[in-house]
Coordinates of C-alpha atoms and ligand atoms in Angstrom, one line a residue:
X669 CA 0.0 0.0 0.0
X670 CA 1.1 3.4 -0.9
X671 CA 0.1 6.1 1.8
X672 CA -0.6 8.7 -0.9
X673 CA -3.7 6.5 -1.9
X674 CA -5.1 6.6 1.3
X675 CA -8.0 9.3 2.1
X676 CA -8.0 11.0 5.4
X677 CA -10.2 8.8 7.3
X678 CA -7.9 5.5 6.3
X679 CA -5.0 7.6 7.1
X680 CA -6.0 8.6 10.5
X681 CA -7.4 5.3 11.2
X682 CA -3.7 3.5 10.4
X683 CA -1.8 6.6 12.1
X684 CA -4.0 5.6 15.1
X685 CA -3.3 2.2 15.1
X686 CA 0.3 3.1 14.7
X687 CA 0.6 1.3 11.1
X688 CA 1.8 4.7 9.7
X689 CA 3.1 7.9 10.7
X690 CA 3.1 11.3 9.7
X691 CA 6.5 11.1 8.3
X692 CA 5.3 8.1 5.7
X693 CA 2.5 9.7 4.8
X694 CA 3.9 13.3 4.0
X695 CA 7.2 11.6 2.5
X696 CA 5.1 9.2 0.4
X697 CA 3.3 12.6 -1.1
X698 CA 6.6 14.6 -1.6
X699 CA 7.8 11.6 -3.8
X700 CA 4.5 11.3 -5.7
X701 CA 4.8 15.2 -6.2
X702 CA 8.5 14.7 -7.8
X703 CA 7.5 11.6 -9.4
X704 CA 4.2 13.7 -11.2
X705 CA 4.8 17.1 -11.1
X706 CA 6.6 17.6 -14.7
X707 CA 3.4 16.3 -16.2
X708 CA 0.5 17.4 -13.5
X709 CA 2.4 20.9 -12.6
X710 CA -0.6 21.5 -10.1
X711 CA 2.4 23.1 -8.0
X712 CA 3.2 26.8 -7.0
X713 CA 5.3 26.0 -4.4
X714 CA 6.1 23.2 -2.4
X715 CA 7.4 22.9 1.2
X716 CA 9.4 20.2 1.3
X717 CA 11.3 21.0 4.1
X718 CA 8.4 22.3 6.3
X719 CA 6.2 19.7 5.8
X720 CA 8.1 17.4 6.6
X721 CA 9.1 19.3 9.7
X722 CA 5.8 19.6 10.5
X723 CA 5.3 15.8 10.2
X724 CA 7.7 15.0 12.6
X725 CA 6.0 17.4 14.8
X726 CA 2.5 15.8 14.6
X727 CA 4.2 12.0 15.2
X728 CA 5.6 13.6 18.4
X729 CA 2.3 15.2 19.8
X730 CA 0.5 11.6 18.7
X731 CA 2.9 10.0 20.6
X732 CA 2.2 12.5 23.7
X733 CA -1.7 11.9 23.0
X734 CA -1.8 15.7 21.5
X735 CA -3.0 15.1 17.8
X736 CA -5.9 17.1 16.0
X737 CA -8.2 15.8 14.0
X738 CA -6.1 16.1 11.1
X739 CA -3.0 15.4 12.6
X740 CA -0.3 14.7 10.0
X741 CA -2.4 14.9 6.8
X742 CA -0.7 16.5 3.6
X743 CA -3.1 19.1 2.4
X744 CA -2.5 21.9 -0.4
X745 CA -3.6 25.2 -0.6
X746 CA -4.9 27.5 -3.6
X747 CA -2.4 29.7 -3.7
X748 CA -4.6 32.7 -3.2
X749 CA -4.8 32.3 1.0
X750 CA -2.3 33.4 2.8
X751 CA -0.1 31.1 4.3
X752 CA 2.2 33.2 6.1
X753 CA 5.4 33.7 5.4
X754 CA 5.0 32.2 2.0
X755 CA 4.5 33.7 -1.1
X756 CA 0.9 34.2 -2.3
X757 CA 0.5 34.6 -6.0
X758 CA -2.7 34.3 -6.9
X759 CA -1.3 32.9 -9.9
X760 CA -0.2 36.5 -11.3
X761 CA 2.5 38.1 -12.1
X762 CA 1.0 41.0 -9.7
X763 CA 1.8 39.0 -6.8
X764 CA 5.3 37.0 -7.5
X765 CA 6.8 38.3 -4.9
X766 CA 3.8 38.8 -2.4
X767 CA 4.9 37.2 1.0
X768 CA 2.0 37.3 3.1
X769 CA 2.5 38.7 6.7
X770 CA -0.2 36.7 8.4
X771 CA -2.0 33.0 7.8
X772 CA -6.0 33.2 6.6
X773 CA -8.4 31.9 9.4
X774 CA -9.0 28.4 7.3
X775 CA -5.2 27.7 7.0
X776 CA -4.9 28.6 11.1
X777 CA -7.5 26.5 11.5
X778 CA -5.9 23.8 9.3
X779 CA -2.4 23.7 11.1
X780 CA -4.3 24.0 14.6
X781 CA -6.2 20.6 13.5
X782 CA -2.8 19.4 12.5
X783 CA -2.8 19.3 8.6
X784 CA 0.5 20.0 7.1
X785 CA 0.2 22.4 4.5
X786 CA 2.6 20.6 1.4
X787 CA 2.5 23.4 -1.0
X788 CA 0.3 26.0 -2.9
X789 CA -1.5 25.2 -6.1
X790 CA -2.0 26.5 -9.1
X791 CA -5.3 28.9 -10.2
X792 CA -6.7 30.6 -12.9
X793 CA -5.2 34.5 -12.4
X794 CA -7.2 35.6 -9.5
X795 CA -9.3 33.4 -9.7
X796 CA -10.9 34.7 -12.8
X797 CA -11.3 31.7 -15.2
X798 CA -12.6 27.9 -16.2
X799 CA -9.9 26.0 -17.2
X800 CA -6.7 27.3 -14.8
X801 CA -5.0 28.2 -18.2
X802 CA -4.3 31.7 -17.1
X803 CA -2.4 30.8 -13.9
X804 CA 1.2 33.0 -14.8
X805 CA 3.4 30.1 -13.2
X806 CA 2.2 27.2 -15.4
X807 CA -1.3 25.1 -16.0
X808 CA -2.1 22.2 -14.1
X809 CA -3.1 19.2 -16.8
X810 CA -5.8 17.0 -16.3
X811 CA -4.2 13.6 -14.4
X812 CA -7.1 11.8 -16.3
X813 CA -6.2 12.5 -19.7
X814 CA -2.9 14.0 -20.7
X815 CA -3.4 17.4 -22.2
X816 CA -7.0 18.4 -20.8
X817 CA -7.9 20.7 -18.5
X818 CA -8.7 20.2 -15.2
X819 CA -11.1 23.1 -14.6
X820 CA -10.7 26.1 -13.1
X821 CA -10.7 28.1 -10.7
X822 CA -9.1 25.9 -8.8
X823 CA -7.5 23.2 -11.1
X824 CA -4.3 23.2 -9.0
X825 CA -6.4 22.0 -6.3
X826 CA -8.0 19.2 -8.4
X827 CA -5.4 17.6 -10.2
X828 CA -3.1 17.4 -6.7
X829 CA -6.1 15.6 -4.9
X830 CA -7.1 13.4 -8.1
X831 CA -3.1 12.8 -8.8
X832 CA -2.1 11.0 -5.7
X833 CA -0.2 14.5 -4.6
X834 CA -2.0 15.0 -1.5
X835 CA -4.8 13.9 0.3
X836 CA -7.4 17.5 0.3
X837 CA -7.1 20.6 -1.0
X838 CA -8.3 23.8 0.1
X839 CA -10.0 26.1 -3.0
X840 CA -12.3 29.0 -3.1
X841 CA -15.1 28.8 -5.6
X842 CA -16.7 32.4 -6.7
X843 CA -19.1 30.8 -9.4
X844 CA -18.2 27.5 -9.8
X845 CA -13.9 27.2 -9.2
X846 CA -14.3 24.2 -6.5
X847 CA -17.2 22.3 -8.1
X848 CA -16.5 22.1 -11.7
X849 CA -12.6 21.6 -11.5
X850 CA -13.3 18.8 -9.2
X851 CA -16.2 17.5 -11.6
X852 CA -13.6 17.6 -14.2
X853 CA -11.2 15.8 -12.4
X854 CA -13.1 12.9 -10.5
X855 CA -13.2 14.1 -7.1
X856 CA -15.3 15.7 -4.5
X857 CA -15.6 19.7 -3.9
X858 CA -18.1 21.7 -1.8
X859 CA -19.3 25.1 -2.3
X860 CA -20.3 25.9 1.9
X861 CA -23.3 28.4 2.1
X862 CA -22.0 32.4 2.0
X863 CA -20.9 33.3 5.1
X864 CA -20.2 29.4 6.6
X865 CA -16.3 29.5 5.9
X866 CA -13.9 32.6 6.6
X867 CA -12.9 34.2 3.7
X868 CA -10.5 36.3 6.2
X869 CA -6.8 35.7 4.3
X870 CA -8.5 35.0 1.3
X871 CA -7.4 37.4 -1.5
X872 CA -10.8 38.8 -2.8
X873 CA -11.8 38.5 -5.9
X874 CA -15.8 39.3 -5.7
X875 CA -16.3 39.4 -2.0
X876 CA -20.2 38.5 -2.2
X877 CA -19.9 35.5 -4.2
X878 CA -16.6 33.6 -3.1
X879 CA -16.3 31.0 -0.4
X880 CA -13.4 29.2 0.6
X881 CA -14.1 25.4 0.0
X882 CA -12.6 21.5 0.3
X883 CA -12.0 19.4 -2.7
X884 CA -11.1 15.7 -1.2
X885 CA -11.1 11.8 -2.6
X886 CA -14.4 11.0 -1.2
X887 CA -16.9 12.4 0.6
X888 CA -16.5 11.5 4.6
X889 CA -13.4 13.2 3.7
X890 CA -15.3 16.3 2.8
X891 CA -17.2 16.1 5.9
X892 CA -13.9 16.1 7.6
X893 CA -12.2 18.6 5.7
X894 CA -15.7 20.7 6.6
X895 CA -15.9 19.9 10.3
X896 CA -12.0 21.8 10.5
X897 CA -12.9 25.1 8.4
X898 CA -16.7 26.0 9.3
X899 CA -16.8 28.4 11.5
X900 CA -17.6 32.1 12.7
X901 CA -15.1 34.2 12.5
X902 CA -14.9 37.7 13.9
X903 CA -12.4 38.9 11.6
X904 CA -14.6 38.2 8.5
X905 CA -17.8 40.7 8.8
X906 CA -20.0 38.6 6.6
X907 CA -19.2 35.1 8.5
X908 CA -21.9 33.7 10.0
X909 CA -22.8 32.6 13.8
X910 CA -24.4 29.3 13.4
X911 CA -23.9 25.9 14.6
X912 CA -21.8 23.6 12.6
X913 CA -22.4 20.4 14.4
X914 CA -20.6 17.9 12.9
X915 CA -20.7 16.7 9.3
X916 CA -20.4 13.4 9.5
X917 CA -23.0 12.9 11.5
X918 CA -25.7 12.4 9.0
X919 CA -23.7 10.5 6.0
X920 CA -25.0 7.5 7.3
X921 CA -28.5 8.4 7.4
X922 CA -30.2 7.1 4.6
X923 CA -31.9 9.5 1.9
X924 CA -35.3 7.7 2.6
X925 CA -38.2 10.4 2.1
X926 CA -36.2 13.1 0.7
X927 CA -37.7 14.8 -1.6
X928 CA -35.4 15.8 -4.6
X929 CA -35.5 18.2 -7.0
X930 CA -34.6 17.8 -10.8
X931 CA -34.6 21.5 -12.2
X932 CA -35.7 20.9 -16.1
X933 CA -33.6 24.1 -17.4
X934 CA -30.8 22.7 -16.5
X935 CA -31.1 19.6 -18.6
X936 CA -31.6 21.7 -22.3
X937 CA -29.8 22.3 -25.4
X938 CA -25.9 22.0 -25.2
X939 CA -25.7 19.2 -22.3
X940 CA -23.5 16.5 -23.6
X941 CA -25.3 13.3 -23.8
X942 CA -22.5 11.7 -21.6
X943 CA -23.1 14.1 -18.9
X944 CA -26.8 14.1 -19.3
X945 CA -26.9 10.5 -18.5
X946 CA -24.6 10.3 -15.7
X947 CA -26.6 12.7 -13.9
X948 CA -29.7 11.1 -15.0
X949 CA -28.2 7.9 -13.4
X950 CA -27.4 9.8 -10.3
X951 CA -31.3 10.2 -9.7
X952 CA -32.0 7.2 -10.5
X953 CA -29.5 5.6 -7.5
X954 CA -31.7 8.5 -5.1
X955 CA -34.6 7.5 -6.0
X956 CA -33.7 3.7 -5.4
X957 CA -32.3 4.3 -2.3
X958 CA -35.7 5.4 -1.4
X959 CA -35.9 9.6 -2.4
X960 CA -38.7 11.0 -3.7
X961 CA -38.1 12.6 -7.1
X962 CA -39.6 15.1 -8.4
X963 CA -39.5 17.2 -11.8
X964 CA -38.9 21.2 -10.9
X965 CA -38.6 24.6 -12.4
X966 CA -35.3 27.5 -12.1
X967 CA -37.1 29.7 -14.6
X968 CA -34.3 32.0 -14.4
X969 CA -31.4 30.5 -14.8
X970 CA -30.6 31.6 -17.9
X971 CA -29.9 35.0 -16.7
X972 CA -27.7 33.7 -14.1
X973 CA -24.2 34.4 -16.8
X974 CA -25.1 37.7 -17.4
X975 CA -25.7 38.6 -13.8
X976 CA -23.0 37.0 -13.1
X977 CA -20.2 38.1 -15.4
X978 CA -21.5 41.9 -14.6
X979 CA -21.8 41.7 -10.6
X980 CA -18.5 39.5 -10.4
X981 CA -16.1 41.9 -12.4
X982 CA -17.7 45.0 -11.0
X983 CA -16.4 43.5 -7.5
X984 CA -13.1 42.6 -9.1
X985 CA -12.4 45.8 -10.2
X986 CA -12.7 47.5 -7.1
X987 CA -11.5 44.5 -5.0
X988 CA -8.4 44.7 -7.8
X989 CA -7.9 48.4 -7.2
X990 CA -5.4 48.1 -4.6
X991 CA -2.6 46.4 -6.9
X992 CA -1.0 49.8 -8.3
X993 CA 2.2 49.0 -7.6
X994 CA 2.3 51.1 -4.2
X995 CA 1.8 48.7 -1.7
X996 CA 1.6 45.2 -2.6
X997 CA 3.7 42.9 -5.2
X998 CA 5.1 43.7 -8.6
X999 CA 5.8 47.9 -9.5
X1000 CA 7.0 48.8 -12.7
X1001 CA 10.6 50.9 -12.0
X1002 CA 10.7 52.8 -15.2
X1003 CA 8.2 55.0 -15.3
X1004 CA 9.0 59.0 -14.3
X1005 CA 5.4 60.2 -13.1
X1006 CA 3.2 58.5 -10.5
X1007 CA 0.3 58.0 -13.4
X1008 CA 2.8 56.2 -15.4
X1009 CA 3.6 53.9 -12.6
X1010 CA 0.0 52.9 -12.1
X1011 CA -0.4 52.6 -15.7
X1012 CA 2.3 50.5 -16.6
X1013 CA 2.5 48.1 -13.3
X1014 CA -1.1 47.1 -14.0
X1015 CA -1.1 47.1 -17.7
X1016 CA 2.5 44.6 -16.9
X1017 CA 1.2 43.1 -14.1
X1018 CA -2.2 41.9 -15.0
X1019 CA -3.2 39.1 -17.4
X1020 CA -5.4 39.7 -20.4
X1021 CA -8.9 37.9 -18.6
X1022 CA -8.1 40.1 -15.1
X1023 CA -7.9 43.3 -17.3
X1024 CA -11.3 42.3 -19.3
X1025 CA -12.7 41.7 -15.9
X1026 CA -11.6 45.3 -14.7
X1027 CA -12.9 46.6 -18.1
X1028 CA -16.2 45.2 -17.7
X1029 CA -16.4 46.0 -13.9
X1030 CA -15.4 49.5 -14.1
X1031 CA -17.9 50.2 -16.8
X1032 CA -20.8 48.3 -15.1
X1033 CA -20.3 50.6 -11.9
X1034 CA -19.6 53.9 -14.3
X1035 CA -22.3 56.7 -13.7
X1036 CA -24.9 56.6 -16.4
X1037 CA -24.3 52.8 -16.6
X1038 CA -24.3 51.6 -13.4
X1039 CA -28.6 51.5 -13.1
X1040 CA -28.8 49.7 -16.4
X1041 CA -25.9 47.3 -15.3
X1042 CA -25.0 46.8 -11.9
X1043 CA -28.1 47.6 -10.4
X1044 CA -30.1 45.5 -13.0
X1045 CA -27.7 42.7 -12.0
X1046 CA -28.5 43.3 -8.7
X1047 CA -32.5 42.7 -9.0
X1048 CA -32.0 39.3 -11.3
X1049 CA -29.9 38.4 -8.6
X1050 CA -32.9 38.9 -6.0
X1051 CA -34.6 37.2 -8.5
X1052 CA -33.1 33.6 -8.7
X1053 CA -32.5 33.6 -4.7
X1054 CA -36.4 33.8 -5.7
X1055 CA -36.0 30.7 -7.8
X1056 CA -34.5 29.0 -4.9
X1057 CA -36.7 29.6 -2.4
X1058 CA -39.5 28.7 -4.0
X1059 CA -38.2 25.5 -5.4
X1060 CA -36.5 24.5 -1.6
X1061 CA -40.6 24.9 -0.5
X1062 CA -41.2 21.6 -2.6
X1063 CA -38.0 19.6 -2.2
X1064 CA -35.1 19.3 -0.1
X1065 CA -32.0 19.8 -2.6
X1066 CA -32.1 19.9 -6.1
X1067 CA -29.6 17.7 -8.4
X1068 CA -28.0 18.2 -12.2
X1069 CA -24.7 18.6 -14.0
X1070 CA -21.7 20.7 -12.6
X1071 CA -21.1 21.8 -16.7
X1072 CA -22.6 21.2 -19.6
X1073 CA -19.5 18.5 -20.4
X1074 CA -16.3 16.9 -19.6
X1075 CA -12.7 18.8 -19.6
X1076 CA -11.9 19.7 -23.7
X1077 CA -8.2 19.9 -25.1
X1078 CA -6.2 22.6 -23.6
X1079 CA -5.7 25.8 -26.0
X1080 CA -9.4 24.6 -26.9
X1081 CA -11.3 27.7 -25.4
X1082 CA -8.5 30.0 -25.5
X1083 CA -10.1 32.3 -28.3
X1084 CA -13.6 32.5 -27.3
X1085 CA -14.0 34.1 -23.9
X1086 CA -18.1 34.1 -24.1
X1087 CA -18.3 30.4 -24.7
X1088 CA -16.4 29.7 -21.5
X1089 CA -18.7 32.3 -19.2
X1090 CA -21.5 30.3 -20.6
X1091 CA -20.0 27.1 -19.6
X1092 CA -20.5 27.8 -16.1
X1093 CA -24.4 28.8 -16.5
X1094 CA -25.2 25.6 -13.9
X1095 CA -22.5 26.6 -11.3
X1096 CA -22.8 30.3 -10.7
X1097 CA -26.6 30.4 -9.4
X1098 CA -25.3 28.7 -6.1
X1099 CA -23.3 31.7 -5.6
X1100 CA -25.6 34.4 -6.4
X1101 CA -28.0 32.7 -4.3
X1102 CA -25.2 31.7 -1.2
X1103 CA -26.6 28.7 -1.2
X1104 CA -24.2 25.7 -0.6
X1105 CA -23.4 23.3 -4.0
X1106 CA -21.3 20.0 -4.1
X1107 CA -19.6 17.8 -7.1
X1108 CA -19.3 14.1 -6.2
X1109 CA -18.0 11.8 -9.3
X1110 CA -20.8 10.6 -11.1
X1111 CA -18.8 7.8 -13.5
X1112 CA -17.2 8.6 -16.6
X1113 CA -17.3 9.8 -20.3
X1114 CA -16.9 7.3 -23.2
X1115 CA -13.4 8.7 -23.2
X1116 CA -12.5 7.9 -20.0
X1117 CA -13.0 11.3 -18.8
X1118 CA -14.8 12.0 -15.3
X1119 CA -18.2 13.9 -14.7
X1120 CA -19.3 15.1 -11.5
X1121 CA -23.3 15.3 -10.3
X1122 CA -24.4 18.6 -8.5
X1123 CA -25.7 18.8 -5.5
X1124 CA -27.6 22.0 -4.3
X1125 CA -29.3 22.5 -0.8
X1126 CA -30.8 25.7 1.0
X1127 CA -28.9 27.7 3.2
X1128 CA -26.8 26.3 5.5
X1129 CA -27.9 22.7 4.9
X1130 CA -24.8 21.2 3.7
X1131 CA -25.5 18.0 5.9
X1132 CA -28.3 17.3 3.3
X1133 CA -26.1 17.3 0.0
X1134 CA -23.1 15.3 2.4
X1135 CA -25.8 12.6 3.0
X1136 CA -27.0 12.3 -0.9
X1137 CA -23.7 12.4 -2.0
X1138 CA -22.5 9.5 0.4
X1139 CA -25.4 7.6 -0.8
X1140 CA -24.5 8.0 -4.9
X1141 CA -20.5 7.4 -3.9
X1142 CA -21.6 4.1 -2.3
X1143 CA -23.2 3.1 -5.7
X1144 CA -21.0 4.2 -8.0
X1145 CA -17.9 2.9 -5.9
X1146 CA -15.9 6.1 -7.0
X1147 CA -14.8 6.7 -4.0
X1148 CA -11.2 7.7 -4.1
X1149 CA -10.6 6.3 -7.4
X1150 CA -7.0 7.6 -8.4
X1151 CA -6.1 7.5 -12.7
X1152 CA -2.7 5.7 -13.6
X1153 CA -0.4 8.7 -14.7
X1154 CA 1.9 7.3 -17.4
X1155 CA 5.4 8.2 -16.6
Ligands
LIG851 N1 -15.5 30.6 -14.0 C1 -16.0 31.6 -13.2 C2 -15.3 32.9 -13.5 O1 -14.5 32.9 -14.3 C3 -15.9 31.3 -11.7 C4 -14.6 31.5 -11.1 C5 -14.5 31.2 -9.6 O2 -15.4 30.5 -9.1 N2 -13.5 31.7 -9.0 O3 -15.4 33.9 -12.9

C-alpha cells in the first residue's frame, strides 16, 4: 500500500493504530509530487522542508496523546490564502513576490487541527477563469487525460487531490472554481453556504460571491475537511454565527423520504449526452435508495451568466484596485510620473482575462451605466435567490450537471471568452443565491474522462447534500478512485 492513496479517514485510522506515521505519509506525497509534477504541474510551491518538519511534529504530539483531527495529513492550498510567510500569487504576475505577513483563518485553522500544509496550487489568475489556463506560473493538466484541463478556478487543487499528490485541497469557488474543477477531475468539492467559511486571508476577488471550499477523494473526507474550516469568524464581517455540528454525523443516514428536486432548465440544449446520462443515473440511484423525485422549475437560470459576469467583475475591479504598484507585489521601476507607474504596473502586471474583468467592472459601476448594469444585476440576482426559495418549498435539494461537459483539449477555449462564461451557466446560481453546492464523481465519459453530479441545498444545509452524495459514492464505488499517470 502506498500512503498517498489513502483518504483521510484510512490515514487517520492506520496513524492511530500506529501502522503509519506522519513522516510516511507526507514523504510518500513529496515523492508522488516529484515523481508527477513535470506532467501534473498542479504546483506553486512546495514545502518540502516544512512539511516534513511539521510531520515529525505531529508524530511527536501523537505519541504524547496531543493530535488534532487532522494530525499529520498532507493538504495543499490554492495559492490565493495566505499562508504566512509564504509567497501568495494568486497565480499572477501582480503578486510574485507577495509574501503574506499573516496566515487566513482556514489555514490557522488547518495547522491548529494538525494538517501540514505541502504546498500552494495553481489557479486561474485571480481566480478569474474555467480551465486554470491563465495561472502565470504554469497550467495544471488533467491527471485523467494527458493534455485536458482540469477546470478552473481551482485546477491546481484538483489535479493534486485526483493525482495521488496530496490527500485534500483547500479552494475558493466564486461561481463555480471548487465544483466544476473537481467535476472535471473525478473528485469531491463543496461550495459551503455564503458566510459558513472565513474568507478572512483570502485574497478577494468578488467578495459576495466567493467562499473558501474542500476538494477531497471522497466524501466523509469532505465532511472532515468541513468539520475543521466552518466556522464564525470575527475577523470576516460577513461570516456567520451558526452551529456547525458535525458533518459526518448524518452520512449514514439514509436519503429515505427526501424529496429531490430535478430542475428541467438545467437539462436543455448544449448538455453533452455523456453528462446528461450520468446525472440522470445519479437520480436514478436517489430514488432507489428510497428519495422521492420530483421534476422542478429554475425559470431563471438563464440569466444567471449575465448577472453573473456583470456583478462579479464590478467586484473585481474595485476588489483589484489596490494592486497599483504602491503597496503590494510587482511595481514597474521605469516610469517617471506617478500615473505612469500605475499605468504600466497594471497594464505589466495583470493578465489579459483580469484586465477584461476590470474593463467590464469598471464600466458596469460607471455613472450613467451603473442603473442599467449593476443595479439590474443586482434585482436578477434577488430574482433567482427567488428561484431557490421557492423550489427548496417543494423539495429538499435539487440535483444536475456541474457543466454542460467533460474537460476539452487545452488551447481549446482560449479564443472565445463568451463560450467559457457560458460554460458555467449551472455553477454560478449557487453563488448568487449563497446557497451551498457540491460535485461528487458521477462515472465517466466514453473517453474515460470523469463527470461530477451537482448537488444544491438551502442555506446552511450542507449536511443534506453530504448525506445524498455519500449515498450516490456508495453506488458508483468512486470513492477515491485515483487515474494511472503514465510516466
Ligand atoms: N468561472 C467563473 C469565473 O471565471 C468562476 C470562477 C470562480 O469561481 N472563482 O469567474
Amino acid at each position: 500500500m502506498q500512503p498517498y492513496t489513502l483518504t483521510i479517514a484510512e490515514s487517520l485510522d492506520h496513524l492511530q493504530k500506529k501502522e503509519l506515521t506522519s513522516k510516511d505519509l507526507v514523504e510518500s506525497c513529496l515523492q508522488r509530487i516529484n515523481k508527477t509534477e513535470t506532467k501534473l504541474h498542479s504546483f506553486i510551491s512546495v514545502f518540502e522542508e516544512k512539511a516534513m518538519r511539521r510531520a515529525e511534529e505531529e508524530d511527536n504530539k501523537r505519541q504524547q496523546g496531543q493530535s488534532g483531527s487532522l494530525s499529520g495529513i498532507p493538504i495543499s492550498i490554492k495559492d490565493l490564502l495566505c499562508a504566512k510567510d509564504t509567497a501568495t500569487t494568486c497565480g499572477s504576475k501582480m503578486l510574485e513576490n507577495f509574501i503574506s505577513p499573516y496566515n487566513a483563518t482556514v489555514v490557522e485553522k488547518l495547522e491548529n487541527e494538525g494538517a501540514v500544509i505541502i504546498g500552494k496550487v495553481a489557479m486561474d489568475e485571480f481566480a478569474m477563469g474555467s480551465t486554470s489556463e491563465t495561472c502565470a506560473f504554469g497550467v495544471p493538466d488533467n491527471p485523467w487525460k494527458e493534455g485536458y484541463i482540469t477546470g478552473g478556478s481551482s485546477g491546481g487543487s484538483a489535479s493534486s487531490v485526483a493525482g495521488g499528490q496530496c490527500l485534500a485541497s483547500l479552494g475558493s469557488d466564486t461561481g463555480g472554481s471548487v465544483r466544476q474543477p473537481a467535476s472535471l477531475c473525478g473528485v469531491v468539492g463543496l461550495k459551503p453556504t455564503y458566510g459558513r467559511v472565513s474568507r478572512y486571508g483570502l485574497v478577494a476577488f468578488a467578495s459576495s460571491l466567493d467562499q473558501v471550499g474542500p476538494l477531497t477523494r471522497d466524501v466523509r473526507d469532505c465532511a472532515l475537511m468541513m468539520n475543521c474550516i466552518a466556522g464564525y469568524d470575527e475577523k470576516d464581517s460577513t461570516s456567520v454565527k451558526i452551529d456547525k455540528g458535525d458533518f459526518r454525523q448524518s452520512l449514514e443516514a439514509g436519503v429515505k423520504g427526501l424529496k429531490i428536486g430535478v430542475p428541467r432548465e438545467y437539462f436543455g440544449e448544449g448538455l453533452n449526452e455523456d453528462v446528461e446520462k450520468i446525472v440522470r443515473n445519479g437520480v436514478a440511484i436517489l430514488e432507489d435508495a428510497g428519495a422521492e423525485v420530483m421534476d422542478v422549475s429554475m425559470p431563471h437560470t438563464e440569466y444567471c451568466v449575465a448577472a453573473y459576469y456583470l456583478i462579479a467583475p464590478a467586484e473585481a475591479s474595485s476588489n483589484l484596485a489596490r494592486y497599483d504598484g504602491v503597496v503590494y507585489g510587482y511595481r514597474d521601476g521605469t516610469a517617471d510620473s506617478l500615473m505612469d507607474m500605475y499605468k504600466q504596473t497594471r497594464s505589466q502586471g495583470f493578465g489579459d482575462e483580469v484586465k477584461r474583468r476590470i474593463l467590464i467592472g469598471t464600466y458596469a459601476l460607471s455613472s450613467g451605466y451603473y442603473d442599467a448594469y449593476y443595479k439590474k444585476a443586482s434585482q436578477v440576482r434577488t430574482i433567482i435567490l427567488n428561484d431557490y426559495k421557492k423550489v427548496f418549498e417543494q423539495c429538499d435539494a435539487i440535483i444536475s450537471p456541474v457543466a454542460p461537459t467533460a474537460a476539452w483539449k487545452r488551447g481549446e477555449s482560449a479564443d472565445d471568452p463568451l463560450a467559457l462564461y457560458l460554460s458555467d451557466i449551472f455553477s454560478l446560481s449557487a453563488n448568487l443565491a449563497g446557497v451551498p453546492g457540491l460535485s461528487v464523481p458521477g462515472g465517466f465519459t466514453a473517453d474515460g474522462l470523469p463527470v461530477g453530479i451537482q448537488l444544491q441545498g438551502p442555506h446552511f444545509r450542507e449536511d443534506i447534500l453530504l448525506k445524498l452524495a455519500y449515498n450516490i459514492e456508495k453506488s458508483t464505488n468512486l470513492a477515491n478512485v485515483l487515474p494511472e499517470i503514465q510516466q
